[in-house]
C-alpha cells in the first residue's frame, strides 16, 4: 500500500473502504491534530497559489477555508467572531484591495 501520512477529510477512509480497498488510519490527539492542520494549511495555500483557472482556484480556496474552519474550531474560535473582527479591522485600517506595498516608514504604525 502507498504511504500518505497526511491529514485527510473525515469521510476519506469510508470512501476508500466502500470501493473495496483497504486503508490504515489513526485519530490524532489535539497536539498532533493542530500540527497536521498547520501542515495542511500550507499544502492547501501552495495548491491555491499554483491553481490554473477559476474552477481549480475555487476548489483550492474552498479546501483552504475548510482547514481554517477546523483550526478555528480547535482553538475555540467562532467563525462569526473572526468575521466580525475582520470587518472591524477593515473599517479601521482598510483591506488589501489597493495593493499598497509599504517600503519605509518612520516609527511604528
Tab-separated table of C-alpha atoms in Angstrom:
chain	number	residue	atom	x	y	z
A	1	UNK	CA	0.000	0.000	0.000
A	2	UNK	CA	1.280	3.508	-0.743
A	3	UNK	CA	2.005	5.666	2.329
A	4	UNK	CA	0.262	9.045	2.503
A	5	UNK	CA	0.984	10.191	6.066
A	6	UNK	CA	-1.195	13.273	5.867
A	7	UNK	CA	-4.395	14.674	7.293
A	8	UNK	CA	-7.405	13.920	5.120
A	9	UNK	CA	-11.075	14.838	5.145
A	10	UNK	CA	-13.289	12.873	7.558
A	11	UNK	CA	-15.023	10.651	5.003
A	12	UNK	CA	-11.899	9.547	3.091
A	13	UNK	CA	-11.425	6.216	4.949
A	14	UNK	CA	-15.076	5.256	4.320
A	15	UNK	CA	-14.789	6.267	0.651
A	16	UNK	CA	-11.691	4.101	0.259
A	17	UNK	CA	-13.231	1.126	2.055
A	18	UNK	CA	-16.556	1.378	0.209
A	19	UNK	CA	-14.653	0.947	-3.049
A	20	UNK	CA	-13.284	-2.376	-1.789
A	21	UNK	CA	-9.820	-1.097	-0.941
A	22	UNK	CA	-8.126	-1.205	2.441
A	23	UNK	CA	-6.583	1.660	4.378
A	24	UNK	CA	-4.891	2.239	7.697
A	25	UNK	CA	-5.563	5.443	9.618
A	26	UNK	CA	-5.413	6.845	13.123
A	27	UNK	CA	-7.288	9.531	15.030
A	28	UNK	CA	-4.927	12.280	16.206
A	29	UNK	CA	-4.755	13.893	19.630
A	30	UNK	CA	-5.154	17.682	19.849
A	31	UNK	CA	-1.437	18.469	19.697
A	32	UNK	CA	-0.715	16.346	16.638
A	33	UNK	CA	-4.008	17.390	15.025
A	34	UNK	CA	-3.016	21.063	15.340
A	35	UNK	CA	0.408	20.371	13.844
A	36	UNK	CA	-1.130	18.464	10.924
A	37	UNK	CA	-3.713	21.206	10.346
A	38	UNK	CA	-0.914	23.772	10.045
A	39	UNK	CA	0.888	21.483	7.612
A	40	UNK	CA	-2.351	21.006	5.661
A	41	UNK	CA	-2.915	24.772	5.583
A	42	UNK	CA	0.499	25.244	3.972
A	43	UNK	CA	-0.231	22.474	1.462
A	44	UNK	CA	-3.590	23.993	0.517
A	45	UNK	CA	-2.127	27.502	0.293
A	46	UNK	CA	0.547	26.300	-2.136
A	47	UNK	CA	-2.086	24.485	-4.197
A	48	UNK	CA	-4.243	27.627	-4.289
A	49	UNK	CA	-1.268	29.737	-5.372
A	50	UNK	CA	-0.475	27.261	-8.161
A	51	UNK	CA	-4.078	26.850	-9.337
A	52	UNK	CA	-4.622	27.431	-13.019
A	53	UNK	CA	-8.036	28.747	-13.931
A	54	UNK	CA	-11.023	29.776	-11.887
A	55	UNK	CA	-12.551	26.331	-11.181
A	56	UNK	CA	-9.319	24.962	-9.725
A	57	UNK	CA	-8.686	28.176	-7.760
A	58	UNK	CA	-12.171	27.987	-6.233
A	59	UNK	CA	-11.642	24.318	-5.291
A	60	UNK	CA	-8.311	25.064	-3.625
A	61	UNK	CA	-9.654	28.130	-1.826
A	62	UNK	CA	-12.549	26.010	-0.509
A	63	UNK	CA	-10.023	23.480	0.816
A	64	UNK	CA	-8.032	26.262	2.467
A	65	UNK	CA	-11.181	27.659	4.096
A	66	UNK	CA	-12.074	24.188	5.403
A	67	UNK	CA	-8.684	23.983	7.110
A	68	UNK	CA	-9.099	27.494	8.563
A	69	UNK	CA	-12.509	26.496	9.946
A	70	UNK	CA	-11.011	23.371	11.533
A	71	UNK	CA	-8.222	25.426	13.133
A	72	UNK	CA	-10.739	27.946	14.428
A	73	UNK	CA	-12.854	25.155	15.909
A	74	UNK	CA	-9.812	23.541	17.529
A	75	UNK	CA	-8.868	26.875	19.137
A	76	UNK	CA	-12.454	27.596	20.238
A	77	UNK	CA	-12.905	30.489	17.817
A	78	UNK	CA	-16.289	31.009	16.197
A	79	UNK	CA	-16.016	31.981	12.525
A	80	UNK	CA	-18.693	34.630	13.077
A	81	UNK	CA	-16.452	36.254	15.681
A	82	UNK	CA	-13.450	36.117	13.369
A	83	UNK	CA	-15.522	37.720	10.596
A	84	UNK	CA	-16.690	40.452	12.984
A	85	UNK	CA	-13.080	41.231	13.949
A	86	UNK	CA	-12.038	41.155	10.268
A	87	UNK	CA	-14.757	43.679	9.399
A	88	UNK	CA	-13.761	45.929	12.314
A	89	UNK	CA	-10.091	45.878	11.272
A	90	UNK	CA	-11.009	46.527	7.634
A	91	UNK	CA	-13.142	49.505	8.634
A	92	UNK	CA	-10.336	50.942	10.775
A	93	UNK	CA	-7.236	50.099	8.695
A	94	UNK	CA	-8.586	49.012	5.322
A	95	UNK	CA	-8.189	45.761	3.465
A	96	UNK	CA	-5.680	44.789	0.801
A	97	UNK	CA	-7.594	45.802	-2.323
A	98	UNK	CA	-5.411	48.806	-3.162
A	99	UNK	CA	-2.275	46.636	-3.345
A	100	UNK	CA	-0.191	49.007	-1.206
A	101	UNK	CA	3.377	47.821	-0.547
A	102	UNK	CA	4.996	49.828	2.280
A	103	UNK	CA	8.703	50.329	1.664
A	104	UNK	CA	9.699	52.537	4.605
A	105	UNK	CA	8.063	54.438	7.459
A	106	UNK	CA	9.268	56.429	10.425
A	107	UNK	CA	8.275	54.923	13.758
A	108	UNK	CA	5.782	52.126	14.221
A	109	UNK	CA	2.364	52.459	12.644
